[in-house]
GROMACS .gro file of C-alpha atoms in nm:
model
  338
    1UNK     CA    1   3.243   2.154   2.177
    2UNK     CA    2   3.111   2.171   1.820
    3UNK     CA    3   3.031   1.832   1.667
    4UNK     CA    4   2.897   1.923   1.322
    5UNK     CA    5   3.068   2.222   1.161
    6UNK     CA    6   2.966   2.376   0.828
    7UNK     CA    7   3.197   2.650   0.700
    8UNK     CA    8   3.136   2.879   0.400
    9UNK     CA    9   2.933   2.620   0.212
   10UNK     CA   10   2.821   2.727  -0.136
   11UNK     CA   11   2.601   2.553  -0.391
   12UNK     CA   12   2.453   2.655  -0.727
   13UNK     CA   13   2.262   2.465  -0.994
   14UNK     CA   14   2.378   2.591  -1.337
   15UNK     CA   15   2.353   2.969  -1.295
   16UNK     CA   16   2.107   2.963  -1.005
   17UNK     CA   17   2.262   3.001  -0.657
   18UNK     CA   18   2.099   2.792  -0.383
   19UNK     CA   19   2.310   2.919  -0.093
   20UNK     CA   20   2.640   3.099  -0.057
   21UNK     CA   21   2.876   3.114   0.240
   22UNK     CA   22   2.655   2.915   0.479
   23UNK     CA   23   2.828   2.860   0.816
   24UNK     CA   24   2.704   2.713   1.145
   25UNK     CA   25   2.802   2.478   1.429
   26UNK     CA   26   2.596   2.213   1.607
   27UNK     CA   27   2.686   2.049   1.939
   28UNK     CA   28   2.687   1.678   2.015
   29UNK     CA   29   2.333   1.558   2.093
   30UNK     CA   30   2.167   1.880   1.979
   31UNK     CA   31   1.840   1.886   1.784
   32UNK     CA   32   1.847   2.166   1.527
   33UNK     CA   33   1.571   2.250   1.281
   34UNK     CA   34   1.620   2.422   0.947
   35UNK     CA   35   1.297   2.620   0.905
   36UNK     CA   36   1.198   2.817   0.601
   37UNK     CA   37   0.971   2.843   0.296
   38UNK     CA   38   0.996   2.614  -0.005
   39UNK     CA   39   1.297   2.694  -0.224
   40UNK     CA   40   1.506   2.858   0.050
   41UNK     CA   41   1.782   2.593   0.025
   42UNK     CA   42   1.721   2.392   0.341
   43UNK     CA   43   1.680   2.050   0.174
   44UNK     CA   44   1.982   2.106  -0.053
   45UNK     CA   45   2.185   2.198   0.255
   46UNK     CA   46   2.073   1.878   0.427
   47UNK     CA   47   2.160   1.670   0.121
   48UNK     CA   48   2.504   1.833   0.110
   49UNK     CA   49   2.569   1.722   0.469
   50UNK     CA   50   2.453   1.371   0.377
   51UNK     CA   51   2.679   1.360   0.070
   52UNK     CA   52   2.388   1.325  -0.173
   53UNK     CA   53   2.459   1.669  -0.322
   54UNK     CA   54   2.811   1.794  -0.388
   55UNK     CA   55   2.875   2.154  -0.276
   56UNK     CA   56   3.071   2.391  -0.499
   57UNK     CA   57   3.296   2.501  -0.212
   58UNK     CA   58   3.321   2.511   0.165
   59UNK     CA   59   3.380   2.251   0.432
   60UNK     CA   60   3.176   2.005   0.641
   61UNK     CA   61   3.335   1.849   0.950
   62UNK     CA   62   3.202   1.591   1.195
   63UNK     CA   63   3.391   1.544   1.523
   64UNK     CA   64   3.684   1.726   1.362
   65UNK     CA   65   3.689   1.502   1.052
   66UNK     CA   66   3.656   1.670   0.712
   67UNK     CA   67   3.378   1.478   0.531
   68UNK     CA   68   3.310   1.734   0.256
   69UNK     CA   69   3.411   1.503  -0.029
   70UNK     CA   70   3.349   1.163   0.129
   71UNK     CA   71   3.100   0.924  -0.029
   72UNK     CA   72   2.764   0.909   0.156
   73UNK     CA   73   2.822   0.555   0.287
   74UNK     CA   74   3.153   0.663   0.444
   75UNK     CA   75   3.008   0.952   0.649
   76UNK     CA   76   2.828   0.767   0.927
   77UNK     CA   77   2.515   0.975   0.867
   78UNK     CA   78   2.156   0.846   0.860
   79UNK     CA   79   1.887   1.019   0.656
   80UNK     CA   80   1.508   0.994   0.656
   81UNK     CA   81   1.312   1.126   0.357
   82UNK     CA   82   0.957   1.252   0.317
   83UNK     CA   83   0.885   0.977   0.061
   84UNK     CA   84   0.985   0.686   0.293
   85UNK     CA   85   1.199   0.532   0.011
   86UNK     CA   86   1.122   0.176   0.123
   87UNK     CA   87   1.170  -0.136  -0.090
   88UNK     CA   88   0.815  -0.263  -0.157
   89UNK     CA   89   0.928  -0.624  -0.208
   90UNK     CA   90   1.110  -0.642   0.128
   91UNK     CA   91   0.958  -0.694   0.472
   92UNK     CA   92   0.985  -0.438   0.750
   93UNK     CA   93   1.276  -0.631   0.901
   94UNK     CA   94   1.458  -0.662   0.569
   95UNK     CA   95   1.408  -0.292   0.488
   96UNK     CA   96   1.554  -0.198   0.824
   97UNK     CA   97   1.841  -0.445   0.785
   98UNK     CA   98   1.941  -0.326   0.437
   99UNK     CA   99   2.221  -0.094   0.549
  100UNK     CA  100   2.363  -0.353   0.785
  101UNK     CA  101   2.360  -0.613   0.507
  102UNK     CA  102   2.558  -0.377   0.285
  103UNK     CA  103   2.812  -0.344   0.570
  104UNK     CA  104   2.842  -0.724   0.582
  105UNK     CA  105   2.739  -0.743   0.948
  106UNK     CA  106   2.685  -1.099   1.070
  107UNK     CA  107   2.329  -1.234   1.054
  108UNK     CA  108   2.293  -1.278   1.434
  109UNK     CA  109   2.404  -0.917   1.492
  110UNK     CA  110   2.168  -0.794   1.222
  111UNK     CA  111   1.875  -0.980   1.379
  112UNK     CA  112   1.956  -0.843   1.725
  113UNK     CA  113   1.996  -0.482   1.610
  114UNK     CA  114   1.685  -0.491   1.391
  115UNK     CA  115   1.482  -0.626   1.684
  116UNK     CA  116   1.615  -0.345   1.906
  117UNK     CA  117   1.512  -0.064   1.670
  118UNK     CA  118   1.175  -0.224   1.592
  119UNK     CA  119   1.099  -0.204   1.962
  120UNK     CA  120   1.247   0.146   1.984
  121UNK     CA  121   1.016   0.291   1.714
  122UNK     CA  122   0.709   0.095   1.825
  123UNK     CA  123   0.672  -0.152   1.537
  124UNK     CA  124   0.647  -0.469   1.748
  125UNK     CA  125   0.465  -0.749   1.569
  126UNK     CA  126   0.513  -0.600   1.223
  127UNK     CA  127   0.861  -0.726   1.135
  128UNK     CA  128   0.726  -0.956   0.862
  129UNK     CA  129   0.482  -0.707   0.709
  130UNK     CA  130   0.547  -0.554   0.367
  131UNK     CA  131   0.520  -0.173   0.326
  132UNK     CA  132   0.189  -0.199   0.139
  133UNK     CA  133   0.030  -0.341   0.457
  134UNK     CA  134   0.141  -0.045   0.671
  135UNK     CA  135  -0.007   0.298   0.736
  136UNK     CA  136   0.184   0.612   0.639
  137UNK     CA  137   0.296   0.666   0.997
  138UNK     CA  138   0.418   0.307   1.025
  139UNK     CA  139   0.612   0.336   0.698
  140UNK     CA  140   0.783   0.647   0.827
  141UNK     CA  141   0.877   0.457   1.143
  142UNK     CA  142   1.037   0.189   0.925
  143UNK     CA  143   1.236   0.460   0.746
  144UNK     CA  144   1.341   0.603   1.082
  145UNK     CA  145   1.440   0.259   1.212
  146UNK     CA  146   1.645   0.194   0.897
  147UNK     CA  147   1.838   0.515   0.961
  148UNK     CA  148   1.887   0.439   1.331
  149UNK     CA  149   1.993   0.074   1.301
  150UNK     CA  150   2.330   0.166   1.146
  151UNK     CA  151   2.402   0.377   1.458
  152UNK     CA  152   2.470   0.701   1.273
  153UNK     CA  153   2.683   0.981   1.410
  154UNK     CA  154   2.423   1.228   1.285
  155UNK     CA  155   2.056   1.186   1.192
  156UNK     CA  156   1.912   1.400   0.910
  157UNK     CA  157   1.535   1.430   0.864
  158UNK     CA  158   1.401   1.592   0.544
  159UNK     CA  159   1.037   1.690   0.608
  160UNK     CA  160   0.957   1.334   0.723
  161UNK     CA  161   0.613   1.422   0.861
  162UNK     CA  162   0.463   1.647   0.594
  163UNK     CA  163   0.269   1.368   0.416
  164UNK     CA  164   0.101   1.242   0.735
  165UNK     CA  165  -0.234   1.329   0.890
  166UNK     CA  166  -0.223   1.580   1.175
  167UNK     CA  167  -0.279   1.339   1.472
  168UNK     CA  168  -0.023   1.090   1.336
  169UNK     CA  169   0.223   1.372   1.263
  170UNK     CA  170   0.196   1.504   1.618
  171UNK     CA  171   0.244   1.160   1.773
  172UNK     CA  172   0.538   1.071   1.551
  173UNK     CA  173   0.721   1.398   1.608
  174UNK     CA  174   0.695   1.342   1.983
  175UNK     CA  175   0.833   0.992   1.934
  176UNK     CA  176   1.121   1.121   1.720
  177UNK     CA  177   1.215   1.373   1.988
  178UNK     CA  178   1.198   1.110   2.263
  179UNK     CA  179   1.420   0.869   2.068
  180UNK     CA  180   1.666   1.146   1.980
  181UNK     CA  181   1.704   1.244   2.345
  182UNK     CA  182   1.725   0.882   2.458
  183UNK     CA  183   2.011   0.816   2.214
  184UNK     CA  184   2.171   1.163   2.256
  185UNK     CA  185   2.177   1.171   1.876
  186UNK     CA  186   2.286   1.487   1.692
  187UNK     CA  187   1.992   1.564   1.464
  188UNK     CA  188   1.913   1.811   1.186
  189UNK     CA  189   1.546   1.835   1.091
  190UNK     CA  190   1.410   2.018   0.786
  191UNK     CA  191   1.057   2.160   0.783
  192UNK     CA  192   0.847   2.453   0.667
  193UNK     CA  193   0.606   2.398   0.959
  194UNK     CA  194   0.671   2.647   1.237
  195UNK     CA  195   0.485   2.441   1.499
  196UNK     CA  196   0.711   2.142   1.434
  197UNK     CA  197   1.020   2.360   1.458
  198UNK     CA  198   0.914   2.530   1.781
  199UNK     CA  199   0.806   2.213   1.961
  200UNK     CA  200   1.095   1.986   1.861
  201UNK     CA  201   1.410   2.193   1.857
  202UNK     CA  202   1.694   2.288   2.088
  203UNK     CA  203   1.770   2.556   1.828
  204UNK     CA  204   1.596   2.680   1.515
  205UNK     CA  205   1.782   2.808   1.208
  206UNK     CA  206   1.543   3.022   1.003
  207UNK     CA  207   1.638   3.024   0.635
  208UNK     CA  208   1.536   3.256   0.353
  209UNK     CA  209   1.678   3.285   0.002
  210UNK     CA  210   1.978   3.066   0.075
  211UNK     CA  211   2.076   3.236   0.401
  212UNK     CA  212   2.034   3.165   0.771
  213UNK     CA  213   1.864   3.486   0.876
  214UNK     CA  214   1.828   3.395   1.244
  215UNK     CA  215   1.951   3.114   1.469
  216UNK     CA  216   1.854   3.064   1.832
  217UNK     CA  217   1.633   2.877   2.074
  218UNK     CA  218   1.270   2.835   1.979
  219UNK     CA  219   1.174   3.086   2.249
  220UNK     CA  220   1.423   3.347   2.123
  221UNK     CA  221   1.327   3.310   1.758
  222UNK     CA  222   0.957   3.330   1.840
  223UNK     CA  223   0.967   3.620   2.086
  224UNK     CA  224   1.257   3.818   1.939
  225UNK     CA  225   1.245   3.794   1.557
  226UNK     CA  226   1.555   3.938   1.390
  227UNK     CA  227   1.370   4.102   1.099
  228UNK     CA  228   1.032   4.138   0.935
  229UNK     CA  229   1.072   3.816   0.738
  230UNK     CA  230   1.114   3.607   1.056
  231UNK     CA  231   0.827   3.793   1.223
  232UNK     CA  232   0.607   3.732   0.919
  233UNK     CA  233   0.700   3.365   0.891
  234UNK     CA  234   0.668   3.269   1.257
  235UNK     CA  235   0.382   3.323   1.496
  236UNK     CA  236   0.125   3.524   1.293
  237UNK     CA  237   0.277   3.853   1.404
  238UNK     CA  238   0.105   4.183   1.343
  239UNK     CA  239   0.360   4.399   1.157
  240UNK     CA  240   0.290   4.768   1.207
  241UNK     CA  241   0.447   5.037   0.991
  242UNK     CA  242   0.578   5.355   1.163
  243UNK     CA  243   0.251   5.543   1.098
  244UNK     CA  244   0.041   5.264   1.248
  245UNK     CA  245   0.270   5.232   1.550
  246UNK     CA  246   0.237   5.605   1.610
  247UNK     CA  247  -0.143   5.614   1.575
  248UNK     CA  248  -0.206   5.306   1.790
  249UNK     CA  249   0.068   5.335   2.052
  250UNK     CA  250   0.221   5.680   2.021
  251UNK     CA  251   0.559   5.524   1.932
  252UNK     CA  252   0.815   5.667   1.692
  253UNK     CA  253   0.999   5.390   1.509
  254UNK     CA  254   1.203   5.360   1.189
  255UNK     CA  255   1.139   4.998   1.090
  256UNK     CA  256   0.835   4.788   1.168
  257UNK     CA  257   0.680   4.695   1.499
  258UNK     CA  258   0.619   4.322   1.547
  259UNK     CA  259   0.329   4.244   1.782
  260UNK     CA  260   0.225   3.888   1.863
  261UNK     CA  261  -0.151   3.814   1.860
  262UNK     CA  262  -0.137   3.700   2.224
  263UNK     CA  263   0.038   4.024   2.329
  264UNK     CA  264  -0.275   4.228   2.252
  265UNK     CA  265  -0.535   4.214   2.527
  266UNK     CA  266  -0.909   4.274   2.500
  267UNK     CA  267  -0.981   4.486   2.804
  268UNK     CA  268  -1.204   4.337   3.072
  269UNK     CA  269  -1.362   4.573   3.322
  270UNK     CA  270  -1.231   4.540   3.676
  271UNK     CA  271  -0.912   4.357   3.580
  272UNK     CA  272  -0.572   4.503   3.670
  273UNK     CA  273  -0.330   4.461   3.377
  274UNK     CA  274  -0.024   4.619   3.540
  275UNK     CA  275   0.204   4.910   3.446
  276UNK     CA  276   0.344   4.749   3.127
  277UNK     CA  277   0.016   4.801   2.942
  278UNK     CA  278  -0.056   5.089   2.710
  279UNK     CA  279  -0.360   5.314   2.737
  280UNK     CA  280  -0.682   5.155   2.606
  281UNK     CA  281  -0.740   5.185   2.229
  282UNK     CA  282  -1.104   5.183   2.101
  283UNK     CA  283  -1.168   4.900   1.852
  284UNK     CA  284  -1.432   4.669   1.707
  285UNK     CA  285  -1.448   4.304   1.597
  286UNK     CA  286  -1.454   4.243   1.220
  287UNK     CA  287  -1.422   3.863   1.217
  288UNK     CA  288  -1.307   3.554   1.405
  289UNK     CA  289  -1.174   3.199   1.356
  290UNK     CA  290  -1.203   2.900   1.587
  291UNK     CA  291  -0.858   2.741   1.638
  292UNK     CA  292  -0.961   2.490   1.903
  293UNK     CA  293  -0.855   2.627   2.240
  294UNK     CA  294  -0.796   2.974   2.088
  295UNK     CA  295  -1.026   3.221   1.914
  296UNK     CA  296  -0.840   3.431   1.658
  297UNK     CA  297  -1.013   3.767   1.616
  298UNK     CA  298  -0.973   4.021   1.338
  299UNK     CA  299  -1.009   4.360   1.505
  300UNK     CA  300  -1.005   4.711   1.360
  301UNK     CA  301  -0.845   4.986   1.568
  302UNK     CA  302  -0.756   5.336   1.446
  303UNK     CA  303  -0.784   5.220   1.085
  304UNK     CA  304  -0.553   4.920   1.141
  305UNK     CA  305  -0.658   4.556   1.105
  306UNK     CA  306  -0.508   4.344   1.382
  307UNK     CA  307  -0.498   3.973   1.465
  308UNK     CA  308  -0.572   3.906   1.832
  309UNK     CA  309  -0.569   3.563   1.998
  310UNK     CA  310  -0.783   3.491   2.302
  311UNK     CA  311  -0.847   3.171   2.493
  312UNK     CA  312  -1.169   2.999   2.392
  313UNK     CA  313  -1.395   3.033   2.695
  314UNK     CA  314  -1.704   2.888   2.530
  315UNK     CA  315  -1.978   3.007   2.296
  316UNK     CA  316  -2.121   3.248   2.554
  317UNK     CA  317  -1.795   3.445   2.566
  318UNK     CA  318  -1.757   3.473   2.187
  319UNK     CA  319  -1.746   3.835   2.072
  320UNK     CA  320  -1.985   3.900   1.784
  321UNK     CA  321  -1.878   4.080   1.467
  322UNK     CA  322  -1.924   4.453   1.520
  323UNK     CA  323  -1.877   4.433   1.898
  324UNK     CA  324  -1.707   4.745   2.041
  325UNK     CA  325  -1.415   4.691   2.276
  326UNK     CA  326  -1.084   4.834   2.394
  327UNK     CA  327  -0.738   4.693   2.326
  328UNK     CA  328  -0.431   4.701   2.549
  329UNK     CA  329  -0.074   4.632   2.430
  330UNK     CA  330   0.201   4.491   2.650
  331UNK     CA  331   0.504   4.722   2.601
  332UNK     CA  332   0.744   4.448   2.713
  333UNK     CA  333   0.635   4.223   2.427
  334UNK     CA  334   0.670   4.469   2.140
  335UNK     CA  335   0.967   4.417   1.907
  336UNK     CA  336   1.096   4.665   1.648
  337UNK     CA  337   1.239   4.486   1.344
  338UNK     CA  338   1.422   4.596   1.030
   0.00000   0.00000   0.00000
């Protein structure tokens, strides 16, 4: 059963349309990510759900209730921003308790609920700290706790991790996902980071120019892009034009051929690759990047420059620039896109 329903939502600023006719449904307890480049409308869409931006037309329903024109405080929705938006003169506990105070909850209940969420987000021992004494990751946990303490029907997260260092960002996103699953909390997360979207989400909604151009599981969006924009935005795909597809693979296509870097194999003598592989294509290395456990090669084949990912097997296995080799393509992992 659909829990959050958005129907034909439209928003413009002056004469500039942000999105038009946006429609989607989200189930109870689902974690959905709005993924797309800056300016595609994802944050404005999130703010419209929260009630912080008024749409021009359309409808937003939660559990069957029309909330399109309700004030933000009447919606039962929690929101976490990139900027933390904490009160610098209040302690961690008082920042978290702010929403409950506005609801005139009794002091004993406030104290109990604040203590519960402080433990939930891992801020034990910091209840009496002020924001200036906290790290960026800790401040974002306070913002998350403040949203959770009011027990929202829906949690909205607007690029909450983008200002954090990579290790902190990774740890906090894992914590957010764990808490969301523990509470079975319907969540909409906005990001332009494909790794965040793919690792966190039950479903990903890819947005471009005010439209949802593809919606599906992370696996489906990554392996079966709907068009060349999605293929270009997610996963470092190689996009081959019809002429390149014909020269490299002998294929006749009308659109573009999307080929993931890990779907191209550098042939190793004596290894059986199975019947799904194409015939070997002569090539040579033109460059490489170290990405930790993966080496990303730039390889020229039949006049085409390709990106090929290979597991990092140590310095001795690194292919030098100019090295000749042969490439194999897995036919089952090729995707023609419009």
